[in-house]
Amino acid sequence: MEGFLQRCSAAIKTSGSSGKTVVPVLNIPRAEFPLRSDNVFLLKESGVPPEALVFRDEVDLAGLHRAKRLMLTLVDHNVLPSADIDLEEAVVEVIDHHHLERTPSMSCSVTVETVGSCATLVTEHIHHKAPEVLDRQVAQLLYGAIVLDCVNMAPEAGKVTPKDSQLSFLLESRFPDLPPRGALFKSLQSAKFDISGLSTEQILLKDMKAVSGGDLRLAVSAVYMTLDVFLQRRSLQQELCEFCHKHRFGAVVAMTISFNERGEPHRQLAVYSSSTLYREEVSQALEKAHNPSLSFSPMSSPFNNIKSYLQGNALASRKKVLPILKNFLKEWDRKQVHCEEAEDFEELDDHVDPTGSPSFDDDARPRCFSASRHHRRRLLGTEDSWTEEDFQVPATPMNSLVEGCPLDAGLPRISAEAILEKFSRMGGEDGENKDGIWPGEQ
């Protein structure tokens, strides 16, 4: 349940006896919460009402930080996006199961281990440092997340590790009245895969990560259906184009997943972009990947601007594909800077010296494709069909703090005092938790 766990835990300094209150902040706008149908189901079954939740677009983290009243624990991610770089000084702890990208720091405690579910690490953290927090409600939230992330603990799915099994057994032993594992997994899986009535935009936002490098932003979405069914959606091309325009993405990587009766995953992948350059470059990066190899087999696509693949390496989840794309974007950014420098050099060379001074000949002049020039051509209408006005759409808050979630200044905020009052009503002021884990954080 990556969308449920990925959050920042904000410790807000107060004047009370404990000196701080820990507030779990779900890292999506409240309006996107209904799209997380598995989260909605588990929270409801565990007795957590929606009004008890706090979402990213309801808290002014920057304002709290400026007031020196903020400490952050990052859960299920380990770096801040560039939009939140000013909050870096407030990060005091990380609990994550993804590849470590964070620069080590004496001021930040880091727990990173590549287990199947981040909830496993949170369970271990609570068990060792705050066992009093682990009640029946918290146990069910943790247990549900582990079971779903690890695909019912089935080894053939390639997710579960010995530590996941160990901590799930700990929860089962301490709380024998937890829902039966098989039945809980089936219910959560059904809720997660329920996309009935959703638009293409909602399907892509339901479980999306955003990554960027230079001028290129990618949406990487888990899509819970087969690729054939996804490609047959009515007006798919138009909806993908509108999605990219609205959220300012250059390309979309749709990773479809389904399971057979034995719980084995079946994966397919599609790359969409109205830009041939973006589409081909992203596709080639994935095709040529070796760590891991995705074992792509091309599939026929009904659309020229969508490249489709059968992913032979079905164990390569999005968690393993994201580093491939991030490395590609780093190289893209490096080449873009080089090309812009070469472009500036070329423009200077275009000014002929009237004195007849020697200039560089065509063969000696650096030649490369500039991404910025590509944008200008597109804006001028000489490439693709986007107009300059299309690029003026205000940034829309994404659902990933890791990759970018710019706060909309026009949205209403919950003041620090209101947050403290809200949580004091829920749990009382005397429930100090020095380790920065709030009971609802799991």
Coordinates of N, CA and C in Angstrom, one line a residue, residues 80-264:
L80 N 13.7 14.5 -0.6 CA 12.7 15.5 -0.9 C 12.8 15.9 -2.4
P81 N 11.8 16.3 -3.0 CA 11.9 16.8 -4.4 C 12.4 18.2 -4.3
S82 N 12.8 18.7 -5.5 CA 13.4 20.0 -5.6 C 12.5 21.1 -5.1
A83 N 11.2 20.9 -5.3 CA 10.2 21.9 -4.8 C 10.2 22.1 -3.3
D84 N 10.6 21.0 -2.6 CA 10.6 21.1 -1.1 C 12.0 21.1 -0.5
I85 N 13.0 21.5 -1.3 CA 14.4 21.4 -0.9 C 14.6 22.3 0.4
D86 N 13.8 23.4 0.5 CA 14.0 24.3 1.6 C 13.6 23.6 3.0
L87 N 12.9 22.4 2.9 CA 12.5 21.7 4.1 C 13.5 20.7 4.5
E88 N 14.6 20.6 3.8 CA 15.6 19.6 4.1 C 16.1 19.7 5.5
E89 N 16.3 20.9 6.0 CA 16.9 21.0 7.4 C 15.9 20.4 8.4
A90 N 14.6 20.3 8.1 CA 13.6 19.8 9.0 C 13.6 18.2 9.1
V91 N 14.2 17.6 8.1 CA 14.2 16.1 8.0 C 15.1 15.5 9.1
V92 N 14.5 14.8 10.0 CA 15.3 14.2 11.1 C 15.3 12.7 11.1
E93 N 14.4 12.1 10.2 CA 14.4 10.6 10.2 C 13.8 10.1 8.9
V94 N 14.3 8.9 8.4 CA 13.8 8.3 7.2 C 13.6 6.8 7.5
I95 N 12.4 6.3 7.1 CA 12.1 4.9 7.1 C 11.6 4.5 5.7
D96 N 12.4 3.7 5.0 CA 12.1 3.5 3.6 C 12.6 2.1 3.1
H97 N 12.0 1.6 2.0 CA 12.5 0.3 1.5 C 12.9 0.5 0.0
H98 N 13.1 1.7 -0.5 CA 13.6 1.9 -1.8 C 15.1 2.2 -1.8
H99 N 15.6 2.2 -3.1 CA 17.1 2.5 -3.2 C 17.4 3.8 -2.5
L100 N 18.5 3.8 -1.8 CA 18.9 5.0 -1.0 C 19.5 6.0 -1.9
E101 N 18.9 7.2 -2.0 CA 19.4 8.3 -2.7 C 19.9 9.4 -1.8
R102 N 19.6 9.3 -0.6 CA 19.9 10.4 0.4 C 21.4 10.5 0.7
T103 N 21.9 11.7 0.8 CA 23.2 11.9 1.3 C 23.3 11.7 2.8
P104 N 24.2 10.9 3.3 CA 24.3 10.7 4.8 C 24.4 12.0 5.5
S105 N 23.8 12.0 6.7 CA 23.9 13.2 7.6 C 23.8 12.8 9.0
M106 N 24.6 13.5 9.8 CA 24.5 13.2 11.3 C 23.2 13.7 11.9
S107 N 22.5 14.5 11.3 CA 21.3 15.1 11.8 C 20.0 14.3 11.5
C108 N 20.2 13.2 10.6 CA 19.0 12.5 10.2 C 19.3 11.0 10.4
S109 N 18.4 10.3 11.1 CA 18.5 8.9 11.3 C 17.8 8.2 10.1
V110 N 18.6 7.2 9.5 CA 18.1 6.6 8.2 C 17.9 5.1 8.4
T111 N 16.7 4.6 8.2 CA 16.5 3.1 8.1 C 16.0 2.8 6.7
V112 N 16.9 2.2 6.0 CA 16.5 1.8 4.6 C 16.9 0.3 4.4
E113 N 15.9 -0.5 4.0 CA 16.2 -1.9 3.8 C 15.2 -2.4 2.7
T114 N 15.7 -3.1 1.7 CA 14.8 -3.5 0.6 C 14.0 -4.7 0.9
V115 N 13.0 -4.5 1.7 CA 12.0 -5.5 2.0 C 10.8 -5.3 1.1
G116 N 9.8 -6.2 1.2 CA 8.7 -6.1 0.3 C 7.7 -4.9 0.6
S117 N 7.6 -4.6 1.9 CA 6.7 -3.6 2.3 C 7.4 -2.6 3.3
C118 N 7.2 -1.4 3.2 CA 7.7 -0.4 4.1 C 7.0 -0.6 5.5
A119 N 5.8 -1.1 5.5 CA 5.1 -1.3 6.7 C 5.8 -2.3 7.6
T120 N 6.6 -3.2 7.0 CA 7.4 -4.2 7.7 C 8.5 -3.4 8.6
L121 N 9.1 -2.4 8.0 CA 10.1 -1.6 8.7 C 9.5 -0.8 9.8
V122 N 8.3 -0.2 9.5 CA 7.5 0.5 10.5 C 7.1 -0.3 11.7
T123 N 6.7 -1.6 11.4 CA 6.3 -2.5 12.5 C 7.5 -2.8 13.3
E124 N 8.7 -3.1 12.7 CA 9.9 -3.4 13.5 C 10.3 -2.2 14.3
H125 N 10.2 -1.0 13.8 CA 10.5 0.3 14.5 C 9.6 0.4 15.7
I126 N 8.4 0.2 15.6 CA 7.4 0.3 16.7 C 7.7 -0.8 17.7
H127 N 7.9 -2.0 17.3 CA 8.2 -3.1 18.2 C 9.4 -2.9 19.1
H128 N 10.4 -2.3 18.5 CA 11.6 -2.1 19.3 C 11.6 -0.8 20.1
K129 N 11.0 0.3 19.6 CA 11.1 1.6 20.2 C 9.9 2.2 20.8
A130 N 8.7 1.7 20.4 CA 7.5 2.2 21.0 C 6.4 1.1 21.0
P131 N 6.6 0.0 21.7 CA 5.7 -1.1 21.7 C 4.3 -0.7 22.2
E132 N 4.2 0.3 23.1 CA 2.9 0.7 23.6 C 2.0 1.2 22.5
V133 N 2.5 1.6 21.4 CA 1.7 2.2 20.3 C 1.0 1.1 19.6
L134 N 1.5 -0.1 19.7 CA 0.9 -1.2 18.9 C -0.3 -1.8 19.5
D135 N -1.5 -1.2 19.2 CA -2.7 -1.8 19.6 C -3.4 -2.5 18.4
R136 N -4.6 -3.0 18.6 CA -5.3 -3.8 17.6 C -5.5 -3.1 16.3
Q137 N -5.9 -1.8 16.5 CA -6.2 -1.0 15.3 C -4.9 -0.8 14.4
V138 N -3.8 -0.4 15.1 CA -2.6 -0.1 14.4 C -2.1 -1.4 13.8
A139 N -2.2 -2.6 14.5 CA -1.8 -3.8 14.0 C -2.5 -4.2 12.7
Q140 N -3.8 -3.9 12.6 CA -4.5 -4.3 11.4 C -4.1 -3.4 10.2
L141 N -3.8 -2.1 10.5 CA -3.3 -1.3 9.4 C -2.0 -1.8 8.9
L142 N -1.1 -2.1 9.8 CA 0.2 -2.6 9.4 C 0.1 -3.9 8.7
Y143 N -0.7 -4.8 9.2 CA -0.8 -6.2 8.7 C -1.4 -6.1 7.3
G144 N -2.4 -5.3 7.1 CA -3.1 -5.2 5.8 C -2.1 -4.7 4.8
A145 N -1.3 -3.7 5.1 CA -0.3 -3.1 4.2 C 0.8 -4.2 3.8
I146 N 1.3 -4.9 4.8 CA 2.3 -5.9 4.5 C 1.7 -7.0 3.6
V147 N 0.5 -7.5 3.9 CA -0.1 -8.6 3.2 C -0.3 -8.2 1.7
L148 N -0.8 -7.0 1.5 CA -1.1 -6.5 0.1 C 0.2 -6.3 -0.6
D149 N 1.1 -5.6 0.0 CA 2.4 -5.3 -0.7 C 3.1 -6.5 -1.1
C150 N 3.1 -7.5 -0.2 CA 3.8 -8.8 -0.5 C 3.0 -9.8 -1.2
V151 N 1.9 -9.4 -1.7 CA 1.0 -10.3 -2.6 C 0.7 -11.6 -1.8
N152 N 0.1 -11.4 -0.6 CA -0.3 -12.5 0.2 C 0.8 -13.4 0.6
M153 N 2.0 -12.8 0.7 CA 3.2 -13.5 1.1 C 3.6 -14.7 0.2
A154 N 3.2 -14.6 -1.1 CA 3.4 -15.6 -2.1 C 4.9 -15.5 -2.6
P155 N 5.7 -16.4 -2.5 CA 7.1 -16.3 -3.0 C 7.2 -16.1 -4.5
E156 N 6.2 -16.7 -5.2 CA 6.3 -16.6 -6.7 C 6.0 -15.2 -7.2
A157 N 5.5 -14.3 -6.3 CA 5.3 -13.0 -6.7 C 6.6 -12.1 -6.7
G158 N 7.6 -12.7 -6.0 CA 8.9 -12.0 -5.9 C 8.9 -10.8 -5.0
K159 N 8.0 -10.6 -4.1 CA 8.0 -9.4 -3.3 C 8.4 -9.7 -1.8
V160 N 7.9 -10.8 -1.2 CA 8.1 -11.1 0.2 C 9.6 -11.4 0.5
T161 N 10.1 -11.0 1.6 CA 11.4 -11.3 2.1 C 11.2 -11.9 3.5
P162 N 12.3 -12.6 4.0 CA 12.2 -13.2 5.3 C 11.7 -12.2 6.4
K163 N 12.2 -11.0 6.3 CA 11.8 -10.0 7.4 C 10.3 -9.7 7.3
D164 N 9.8 -9.6 6.1 CA 8.3 -9.4 5.9 C 7.5 -10.5 6.6
S165 N 8.0 -11.7 6.4 CA 7.3 -12.9 7.0 C 7.4 -12.9 8.5
Q166 N 8.6 -12.5 9.0 CA 8.9 -12.5 10.4 C 8.0 -11.4 11.1
L167 N 7.9 -10.3 10.5 CA 7.1 -9.2 11.2 C 5.6 -9.4 11.0
S168 N 5.1 -10.0 9.9 CA 3.7 -10.4 9.8 C 3.3 -11.5 10.8
F169 N 4.2 -12.4 11.0 CA 4.0 -13.4 12.0 C 3.9 -12.8 13.4
L170 N 4.8 -11.8 13.7 CA 4.7 -11.2 15.0 C 3.3 -10.5 15.2
L171 N 2.8 -9.9 14.2 CA 1.5 -9.3 14.3 C 0.4 -10.3 14.5
E172 N 0.5 -11.4 13.8 CA -0.5 -12.5 13.9 C -0.4 -13.1 15.3
S173 N 0.8 -13.2 15.8 CA 0.9 -13.9 17.2 C 0.4 -13.0 18.3
R174 N 0.6 -11.7 18.2 CA 0.2 -10.8 19.2 C -1.3 -10.5 19.1
F175 N -1.8 -10.5 17.9 CA -3.3 -10.2 17.7 C -3.9 -11.4 16.9
P176 N -4.2 -12.5 17.6 CA -4.8 -13.6 16.8 C -6.1 -13.4 16.2
D177 N -6.8 -12.3 16.6 CA -8.1 -12.0 16.1 C -8.1 -11.1 14.8
L178 N -6.8 -10.9 14.3 CA -6.7 -10.2 13.0 C -7.5 -10.9 11.9
P179 N -8.0 -10.2 10.9 CA -8.7 -10.9 9.8 C -7.8 -12.0 9.2
P180 N -8.4 -13.1 8.8 CA -7.6 -14.2 8.1 C -6.8 -13.6 6.9
R181 N -5.6 -14.0 6.8 CA -4.7 -13.3 5.8 C -5.2 -13.4 4.4
G182 N -5.7 -14.6 4.0 CA -6.2 -14.8 2.6 C -7.4 -14.0 2.3
A183 N -8.3 -13.9 3.3 CA -9.5 -13.1 3.1 C -9.2 -11.6 3.0
L184 N -8.3 -11.2 3.9 CA -7.9 -9.8 3.9 C -7.2 -9.4 2.6
F185 N -6.3 -10.3 2.1 CA -5.6 -10.0 0.9 C -6.6 -9.9 -0.3
K186 N -7.6 -10.8 -0.3 CA -8.5 -10.8 -1.4 C -9.4 -9.6 -1.4
S187 N -9.8 -9.1 -0.3 CA -10.6 -7.9 -0.2 C -9.8 -6.7 -0.6
L188 N -8.6 -6.6 -0.1 CA -7.7 -5.4 -0.4 C -7.3 -5.4 -1.9
Q189 N -7.0 -6.6 -2.4 CA -6.7 -6.7 -3.9 C -7.9 -6.3 -4.7
S190 N -9.1 -6.7 -4.4 CA -10.3 -6.4 -5.1 C -10.5 -4.9 -5.1
A191 N -10.3 -4.3 -3.9 CA -10.5 -2.8 -3.8 C -9.4 -2.1 -4.6
K192 N -8.2 -2.6 -4.6 CA -7.1 -1.9 -5.3 C -7.3 -2.0 -6.8
F193 N -7.8 -3.1 -7.3 CA -8.0 -3.3 -8.7 C -9.3 -2.7 -9.2
D194 N -10.1 -2.2 -8.3 CA -11.4 -1.7 -8.7 C -11.2 -0.3 -9.4
I195 N -11.4 -0.2 -10.7 CA -11.2 1.1 -11.4 C -12.5 1.4 -12.1
S196 N -13.6 0.8 -11.7 CA -14.9 1.0 -12.4 C -15.3 2.5 -12.2
G197 N -15.7 3.1 -13.3 CA -16.1 4.5 -13.3 C -15.0 5.5 -13.3
L198 N -13.8 5.1 -13.3 CA -12.7 6.1 -13.3 C -12.3 6.5 -14.7
S199 N -12.0 7.8 -14.9 CA -11.5 8.3 -16.1 C -10.0 7.9 -16.3
T200 N -9.5 8.1 -17.5 CA -8.1 7.7 -17.8 C -7.2 8.5 -16.8
E201 N -7.5 9.8 -16.6 CA -6.7 10.6 -15.7 C -6.7 10.1 -14.3
Q202 N -7.9 9.7 -13.8 CA -8.0 9.1 -12.5 C -7.2 7.8 -12.4
I203 N -7.3 7.0 -13.4 CA -6.6 5.7 -13.4 C -5.1 5.9 -13.3
L204 N -4.6 6.9 -14.0 CA -3.1 7.3 -14.0 C -2.7 7.9 -12.7
L205 N -3.6 8.7 -12.1 CA -3.3 9.3 -10.8 C -3.4 8.4 -9.6
K206 N -4.2 7.3 -9.8 CA -4.5 6.4 -8.7 C -3.2 5.9 -8.0
D207 N -2.2 5.5 -8.8 CA -1.0 5.0 -8.2 C 0.1 5.5 -9.1
M208 N 0.6 6.7 -9.0 CA 1.5 7.4 -9.9 C 2.7 7.9 -9.1
K209 N 3.9 7.8 -9.8 CA 5.1 8.5 -9.3 C 5.5 9.4 -10.4
A210 N 6.0 10.6 -10.1 CA 6.5 11.5 -11.1 C 8.0 11.7 -10.9
V211 N 8.7 11.6 -12.0 CA 10.2 11.8 -12.0 C 10.6 12.8 -13.1
S212 N 11.7 13.5 -12.8 CA 12.0 14.6 -13.8 C 13.5 14.7 -13.9
G213 N 13.9 15.3 -15.0 CA 15.3 15.6 -15.3 C 15.4 16.7 -16.4
G214 N 16.0 17.8 -16.1 CA 16.1 18.9 -17.1 C 14.7 19.3 -17.4
D215 N 14.3 19.3 -18.7 CA 13.0 19.8 -19.1 C 12.0 18.7 -19.3
L216 N 12.4 17.5 -18.9 CA 11.5 16.3 -19.1 C 10.9 15.8 -17.8
R217 N 9.6 15.7 -17.7 CA 8.9 15.1 -16.6 C 8.1 13.9 -17.1
L218 N 8.3 12.8 -16.3 CA 7.6 11.6 -16.6 C 6.6 11.2 -15.6
A219 N 5.4 10.7 -16.0 CA 4.5 10.1 -15.1 C 4.7 8.6 -15.2
V220 N 4.9 7.9 -14.1 CA 5.1 6.5 -14.1 C 3.9 5.9 -13.3
S221 N 2.9 5.3 -13.9 CA 1.7 4.9 -13.3 C 1.5 3.4 -13.3
A222 N 1.1 2.8 -12.2 CA 0.7 1.4 -12.1 C -0.8 1.4 -12.5
V223 N -1.1 0.6 -13.5 CA -2.4 0.5 -14.1 C -2.9 -0.9 -13.9
Y224 N -4.1 -1.0 -13.2 CA -4.5 -2.3 -12.7 C -5.5 -3.0 -13.7
M225 N -5.0 -3.3 -14.9 CA -5.7 -4.0 -15.9 C -4.7 -4.5 -17.0
T226 N -5.1 -5.3 -17.9 CA -4.1 -5.7 -19.0 C -4.0 -4.5 -19.9
L227 N -2.8 -4.5 -20.6 CA -2.6 -3.4 -21.6 C -3.6 -3.4 -22.7
D228 N -4.0 -4.6 -23.2 CA -5.0 -4.7 -24.2 C -6.2 -3.9 -23.9
V229 N -6.7 -4.1 -22.6 CA -7.9 -3.5 -22.2 C -7.7 -2.0 -22.1
F230 N -6.5 -1.6 -21.6 CA -6.2 -0.1 -21.4 C -6.2 0.6 -22.8
L231 N -5.6 -0.1 -23.8 CA -5.5 0.5 -25.1 C -6.8 0.6 -25.8
Q232 N -7.8 -0.1 -25.3 CA -9.1 -0.1 -26.0 C -10.0 1.0 -25.4
R233 N -9.5 1.7 -24.4 CA -10.3 2.7 -23.8 C -10.7 3.8 -24.8
R234 N -12.0 4.2 -24.7 CA -12.5 5.2 -25.7 C -11.7 6.5 -25.5
S235 N -11.4 7.1 -26.6 CA -10.7 8.5 -26.6 C -9.4 8.4 -25.9
L236 N -8.7 7.3 -25.9 CA -7.5 7.2 -25.0 C -6.4 8.2 -25.4
Q237 N -6.2 8.4 -26.7 CA -5.1 9.3 -27.2 C -5.4 10.7 -26.7
Q238 N -6.7 11.1 -26.9 CA -7.0 12.5 -26.5 C -6.9 12.7 -25.0
E239 N -7.3 11.6 -24.2 CA -7.2 11.7 -22.7 C -5.8 11.7 -22.3
L240 N -4.9 11.0 -22.9 CA -3.5 11.0 -22.6 C -2.8 12.3 -22.9
C241 N -3.2 12.9 -24.0 CA -2.7 14.2 -24.4 C -3.1 15.3 -23.4
E242 N -4.4 15.2 -23.0 CA -4.9 16.2 -22.0 C -4.3 16.0 -20.7
F243 N -4.0 14.8 -20.3 CA -3.4 14.5 -19.0 C -2.0 15.1 -19.0
C244 N -1.2 14.9 -20.1 CA 0.1 15.5 -20.1 C 0.1 17.0 -20.1
H245 N -0.8 17.6 -20.8 CA -1.0 19.1 -20.8 C -1.3 19.6 -19.5
K246 N -2.3 19.0 -18.8 CA -2.8 19.5 -17.5 C -1.7 19.4 -16.5
H247 N -1.0 18.3 -16.4 CA 0.0 18.0 -15.4 C 1.4 18.3 -15.8
R248 N 1.6 18.7 -17.0 CA 2.9 19.2 -17.5 C 3.9 18.0 -17.6
F249 N 3.5 16.9 -18.1 CA 4.4 15.8 -18.3 C 4.8 15.7 -19.8
G250 N 6.0 15.3 -20.1 CA 6.4 15.1 -21.4 C 6.1 13.7 -21.9
A251 N 5.9 12.7 -21.0 CA 5.6 11.4 -21.4 C 5.0 10.6 -20.2
V252 N 4.3 9.6 -20.6 CA 3.6 8.7 -19.6 C 4.1 7.3 -19.8
V253 N 4.6 6.7 -18.7 CA 4.9 5.3 -18.7 C 3.8 4.5 -17.9
A254 N 3.0 3.7 -18.6 CA 1.9 3.0 -17.9 C 2.4 1.6 -17.7
M255 N 2.5 1.1 -16.5 CA 2.9 -0.2 -16.2 C 1.7 -1.0 -15.7
T256 N 1.2 -1.9 -16.6 CA 0.0 -2.6 -16.3 C 0.4 -3.9 -15.6
I257 N -0.5 -4.4 -14.7 CA -0.2 -5.6 -13.9 C -1.5 -6.3 -13.7
S258 N -1.4 -7.6 -13.8 CA -2.6 -8.5 -13.4 C -1.9 -9.8 -12.9
F259 N -2.8 -10.7 -12.3 CA -2.2 -11.9 -11.6 C -3.1 -13.1 -12.1
N260 N -2.4 -14.2 -12.2 CA -3.1 -15.5 -12.5 C -3.5 -16.1 -11.2
E261 N -4.1 -17.3 -11.4 CA -4.7 -18.0 -10.2 C -3.6 -18.4 -9.2
R262 N -2.4 -18.5 -9.6 CA -1.3 -18.9 -8.7 C -0.6 -17.7 -8.0
G263 N -1.2 -16.5 -8.3 CA -0.6 -15.3 -7.8 C 0.6 -14.8 -8.5
E264 N 0.9 -15.3 -9.7 CA 2.0 -14.8 -10.4 C 1.7 -13.6 -11.2

